[in-house]
């Protein structure tokens, strides 16, 4: 793995030409990172085994962790799946294009490497014009996990992708920052009661408003040993920077006091500290290295800032990152907490 990673910027005039060139690389079995509305994805032709195998290699991703296949239209989705439940069609009507990944039975044309050997496949249509153009020009369904080294926080900028994967992939399309900042909601439509396997921007309530009862098929802990988890990706370490992460979860006042105690403690041990704080907490910690998660009542801001903040503090080579968990837990807030809990080495509830 020693590739010359080309960078295509798509803000200027050459836009279409650049995306066509990236699509050509995909068509020929190469790896191209690209922006979506959720995070940056690392794409390969989902039907080309060799190409898909390179994704696992480049990311250091375990082979039994299946990939999400990105398509540009419902028609092209139908080429990949069979026995489609009526409710899955309703979800497509309501949420596609958008940050909802739907798991259905796969057709034979989808290779084992793409699905981790499962007889199901995860599909979505992204809501990002660069991503859609890339898929369209390539004429292929594109398998694309997040474009980070396995276990690291997902990339929300092209810079993050380059830091992790430069030299390991053929190209990246730099389309600026992503809009959401967290990966898609994943729902399994092959079980009797549909199951949410990963929370995201599309909430359980919104899904239930569309198709009725669904169950939660994930929890917020890492399962290093478990063989029985429904979504293979759930058992691996996730979103972890090099630094140790401590999450302090609760209402504003107790979170601030507990964080002050922790800082005093870590200072005694000469640890370099970085804080991920809500705007409301920032004035309580003057002079300490911190990054803002945004307003505590607007979890969309925390979604957008979380992975950026973890990576930023990591680059400052802090030993400990303390995360202020006093932002709202509803809507996308639930998905943000899911990611922080998975990233955390220690969770303190106050
Ligand atoms: P990422 O590609 O990093 O966004 O991760 C994709 C997530 O979707 C992982 O947690 C996978 O385990 C999950 N996933 C993809 N395909 C399937 C599938 N066929 N069945 C269950 N989970 C899946
Ligand atoms: Mg990922």
JSON list of N, CA and C and ligand atoms in Angstrom, two decimals, residues 59 61 65-68 103 115 118 120-122 144-146 183 186 197-198 230-234 238, ligand 1:
[
{"chain": "A", "resi": 59, "resn": "UNK", "atom": "N", "xyz": [-8.33, 0.66, 5.55]},
{"chain": "A", "resi": 59, "resn": "UNK", "atom": "CA", "xyz": [-8.85, 1.12, 6.84]},
{"chain": "A", "resi": 59, "resn": "UNK", "atom": "C", "xyz": [-8.33, 0.28, 8.00]},
{"chain": "A", "resi": 61, "resn": "UNK", "atom": "N", "xyz": [-9.84, -2.53, 8.58]},
{"chain": "A", "resi": 61, "resn": "UNK", "atom": "CA", "xyz": [-11.17, -2.90, 9.11]},
{"chain": "A", "resi": 61, "resn": "UNK", "atom": "C", "xyz": [-11.31, -4.42, 9.14]},
{"chain": "A", "resi": 65, "resn": "UNK", "atom": "N", "xyz": [-16.96, -7.08, 9.23]},
{"chain": "A", "resi": 65, "resn": "UNK", "atom": "CA", "xyz": [-17.77, -5.87, 9.45]},
{"chain": "A", "resi": 65, "resn": "UNK", "atom": "C", "xyz": [-18.27, -5.33, 8.11]},
{"chain": "A", "resi": 66, "resn": "UNK", "atom": "N", "xyz": [-19.53, -5.58, 7.78]},
{"chain": "A", "resi": 66, "resn": "UNK", "atom": "CA", "xyz": [-20.03, -5.30, 6.43]},
{"chain": "A", "resi": 66, "resn": "UNK", "atom": "C", "xyz": [-20.11, -3.80, 6.10]},
{"chain": "A", "resi": 67, "resn": "UNK", "atom": "N", "xyz": [-20.19, -3.52, 4.81]},
{"chain": "A", "resi": 67, "resn": "UNK", "atom": "CA", "xyz": [-20.17, -2.13, 4.34]},
{"chain": "A", "resi": 67, "resn": "UNK", "atom": "C", "xyz": [-21.56, -1.67, 3.90]},
{"chain": "A", "resi": 68, "resn": "UNK", "atom": "N", "xyz": [-21.75, -0.37, 3.93]},
{"chain": "A", "resi": 68, "resn": "UNK", "atom": "CA", "xyz": [-22.99, 0.20, 3.41]},
{"chain": "A", "resi": 68, "resn": "UNK", "atom": "C", "xyz": [-22.80, 0.49, 1.93]},
{"chain": "A", "resi": 103, "resn": "UNK", "atom": "N", "xyz": [-31.34, -2.21, 5.79]},
{"chain": "A", "resi": 103, "resn": "UNK", "atom": "CA", "xyz": [-30.81, -3.57, 5.57]},
{"chain": "A", "resi": 103, "resn": "UNK", "atom": "C", "xyz": [-31.92, -4.47, 5.04]},
{"chain": "A", "resi": 115, "resn": "UNK", "atom": "N", "xyz": [-20.67, -7.77, 2.20]},
{"chain": "A", "resi": 115, "resn": "UNK", "atom": "CA", "xyz": [-21.65, -7.96, 3.27]},
{"chain": "A", "resi": 115, "resn": "UNK", "atom": "C", "xyz": [-21.07, -8.72, 4.46]},
{"chain": "A", "resi": 118, "resn": "UNK", "atom": "N", "xyz": [-22.77, -12.04, 5.15]},
{"chain": "A", "resi": 118, "resn": "UNK", "atom": "CA", "xyz": [-24.18, -12.11, 5.54]},
{"chain": "A", "resi": 118, "resn": "UNK", "atom": "C", "xyz": [-25.06, -12.24, 4.29]},
{"chain": "A", "resi": 120, "resn": "UNK", "atom": "N", "xyz": [-27.62, -10.49, 3.88]},
{"chain": "A", "resi": 120, "resn": "UNK", "atom": "CA", "xyz": [-28.33, -9.20, 3.80]},
{"chain": "A", "resi": 120, "resn": "UNK", "atom": "C", "xyz": [-27.35, -8.14, 3.30]},
{"chain": "A", "resi": 121, "resn": "UNK", "atom": "N", "xyz": [-27.90, -7.03, 2.84]},
{"chain": "A", "resi": 121, "resn": "UNK", "atom": "CA", "xyz": [-27.04, -5.92, 2.43]},
{"chain": "A", "resi": 121, "resn": "UNK", "atom": "C", "xyz": [-27.63, -4.59, 2.92]},
{"chain": "A", "resi": 122, "resn": "UNK", "atom": "N", "xyz": [-26.77, -3.69, 3.31]},
{"chain": "A", "resi": 122, "resn": "UNK", "atom": "CA", "xyz": [-27.18, -2.38, 3.81]},
{"chain": "A", "resi": 122, "resn": "UNK", "atom": "C", "xyz": [-27.07, -1.36, 2.67]},
{"chain": "A", "resi": 144, "resn": "UNK", "atom": "N", "xyz": [-19.19, 2.04, 0.76]},
{"chain": "A", "resi": 144, "resn": "UNK", "atom": "CA", "xyz": [-18.43, 3.13, 1.39]},
{"chain": "A", "resi": 144, "resn": "UNK", "atom": "C", "xyz": [-18.63, 3.19, 2.89]},
{"chain": "A", "resi": 145, "resn": "UNK", "atom": "N", "xyz": [-17.68, 2.67, 3.65]},
{"chain": "A", "resi": 145, "resn": "UNK", "atom": "CA", "xyz": [-17.69, 2.92, 5.10]},
{"chain": "A", "resi": 145, "resn": "UNK", "atom": "C", "xyz": [-17.11, 4.30, 5.34]},
{"chain": "A", "resi": 146, "resn": "UNK", "atom": "N", "xyz": [-17.09, 4.73, 6.59]},
{"chain": "A", "resi": 146, "resn": "UNK", "atom": "CA", "xyz": [-16.48, 6.02, 6.90]},
{"chain": "A", "resi": 146, "resn": "UNK", "atom": "C", "xyz": [-14.99, 5.97, 6.52]},
{"chain": "A", "resi": 183, "resn": "UNK", "atom": "N", "xyz": [-22.58, 9.37, 11.45]},
{"chain": "A", "resi": 183, "resn": "UNK", "atom": "CA", "xyz": [-22.97, 8.38, 10.45]},
{"chain": "A", "resi": 183, "resn": "UNK", "atom": "C", "xyz": [-24.49, 8.16, 10.45]},
{"chain": "A", "resi": 186, "resn": "UNK", "atom": "N", "xyz": [-28.99, 3.16, 11.03]},
{"chain": "A", "resi": 186, "resn": "UNK", "atom": "CA", "xyz": [-29.07, 1.86, 10.33]},
{"chain": "A", "resi": 186, "resn": "UNK", "atom": "C", "xyz": [-30.28, 1.10, 10.85]},
{"chain": "A", "resi": 197, "resn": "UNK", "atom": "N", "xyz": [-30.18, -0.60, 14.34]},
{"chain": "A", "resi": 197, "resn": "UNK", "atom": "CA", "xyz": [-28.89, -1.16, 14.73]},
{"chain": "A", "resi": 197, "resn": "UNK", "atom": "C", "xyz": [-27.86, -0.08, 15.03]},
{"chain": "A", "resi": 198, "resn": "UNK", "atom": "N", "xyz": [-28.15, 1.14, 14.58]},
{"chain": "A", "resi": 198, "resn": "UNK", "atom": "CA", "xyz": [-27.26, 2.26, 14.91]},
{"chain": "A", "resi": 198, "resn": "UNK", "atom": "C", "xyz": [-28.11, 3.53, 14.89]},
{"chain": "A", "resi": 230, "resn": "UNK", "atom": "N", "xyz": [-25.99, -8.29, 16.55]},
{"chain": "A", "resi": 230, "resn": "UNK", "atom": "CA", "xyz": [-26.70, -8.35, 15.28]},
{"chain": "A", "resi": 230, "resn": "UNK", "atom": "C", "xyz": [-25.94, -7.64, 14.16]},
{"chain": "A", "resi": 231, "resn": "UNK", "atom": "N", "xyz": [-25.36, -6.51, 14.50]},
{"chain": "A", "resi": 231, "resn": "UNK", "atom": "CA", "xyz": [-24.63, -5.76, 13.50]},
{"chain": "A", "resi": 231, "resn": "UNK", "atom": "C", "xyz": [-23.15, -5.94, 13.82]},
{"chain": "A", "resi": 232, "resn": "UNK", "atom": "N", "xyz": [-22.43, -6.61, 12.94]},
{"chain": "A", "resi": 232, "resn": "UNK", "atom": "CA", "xyz": [-21.05, -6.97, 13.29]},
{"chain": "A", "resi": 232, "resn": "UNK", "atom": "C", "xyz": [-20.22, -5.78, 13.75]},
{"chain": "A", "resi": 233, "resn": "UNK", "atom": "N", "xyz": [-20.51, -4.60, 13.22]},
{"chain": "A", "resi": 233, "resn": "UNK", "atom": "CA", "xyz": [-19.72, -3.42, 13.56]},
{"chain": "A", "resi": 233, "resn": "UNK", "atom": "C", "xyz": [-19.82, -3.04, 15.02]},
{"chain": "A", "resi": 234, "resn": "UNK", "atom": "N", "xyz": [-20.87, -3.55, 15.70]},
{"chain": "A", "resi": 234, "resn": "UNK", "atom": "CA", "xyz": [-21.09, -3.12, 17.07]},
{"chain": "A", "resi": 234, "resn": "UNK", "atom": "C", "xyz": [-20.04, -3.62, 18.05]},
{"chain": "A", "resi": 238, "resn": "UNK", "atom": "N", "xyz": [-14.64, 1.91, 18.75]},
{"chain": "A", "resi": 238, "resn": "UNK", "atom": "CA", "xyz": [-15.10, 2.92, 17.83]},
{"chain": "A", "resi": 238, "resn": "UNK", "atom": "C", "xyz": [-14.68, 4.32, 18.22]},
{"chain": "B", "resi": 1, "resn": "LIG", "atom": "P1", "xyz": [-19.65, 2.36, 8.57]},
{"chain": "B", "resi": 1, "resn": "LIG", "atom": "O1", "xyz": [-19.51, 1.78, 7.21]},
{"chain": "B", "resi": 1, "resn": "LIG", "atom": "O2", "xyz": [-18.37, 2.62, 9.26]},
{"chain": "B", "resi": 1, "resn": "LIG", "atom": "O3", "xyz": [-20.58, 3.51, 8.58]},
{"chain": "B", "resi": 1, "resn": "LIG", "atom": "O4", "xyz": [-20.38, 1.18, 9.34]},
{"chain": "B", "resi": 1, "resn": "LIG", "atom": "C1", "xyz": [-21.49, 0.53, 8.76]},
{"chain": "B", "resi": 1, "resn": "LIG", "atom": "C2", "xyz": [-22.33, -0.08, 9.84]},
{"chain": "B", "resi": 1, "resn": "LIG", "atom": "O5", "xyz": [-23.43, -0.79, 9.27]},
{"chain": "B", "resi": 1, "resn": "LIG", "atom": "C3", "xyz": [-21.53, -1.08, 10.66]},
{"chain": "B", "resi": 1, "resn": "LIG", "atom": "O6", "xyz": [-21.89, -0.96, 12.03]},
{"chain": "B", "resi": 1, "resn": "LIG", "atom": "C4", "xyz": [-21.98, -2.40, 10.08]},
{"chain": "B", "resi": 1, "resn": "LIG", "atom": "O7", "xyz": [-21.81, -3.47, 10.99]},
{"chain": "B", "resi": 1, "resn": "LIG", "atom": "C5", "xyz": [-23.45, -2.12, 9.73]},
{"chain": "B", "resi": 1, "resn": "LIG", "atom": "N1", "xyz": [-23.93, -3.00, 8.65]},
{"chain": "B", "resi": 1, "resn": "LIG", "atom": "C6", "xyz": [-23.64, -2.91, 7.35]},
{"chain": "B", "resi": 1, "resn": "LIG", "atom": "N2", "xyz": [-24.22, -3.92, 6.66]},
{"chain": "B", "resi": 1, "resn": "LIG", "atom": "C7", "xyz": [-24.90, -4.66, 7.55]},
{"chain": "B", "resi": 1, "resn": "LIG", "atom": "C8", "xyz": [-25.71, -5.84, 7.46]},
{"chain": "B", "resi": 1, "resn": "LIG", "atom": "N3", "xyz": [-25.91, -6.46, 6.30]},
{"chain": "B", "resi": 1, "resn": "LIG", "atom": "N4", "xyz": [-26.25, -6.31, 8.60]},
{"chain": "B", "resi": 1, "resn": "LIG", "atom": "C9", "xyz": [-26.04, -5.69, 9.80]},
{"chain": "B", "resi": 1, "resn": "LIG", "atom": "N5", "xyz": [-25.28, -4.58, 9.94]},
{"chain": "B", "resi": 1, "resn": "LIG", "atom": "C10", "xyz": [-24.72, -4.06, 8.84]}
]
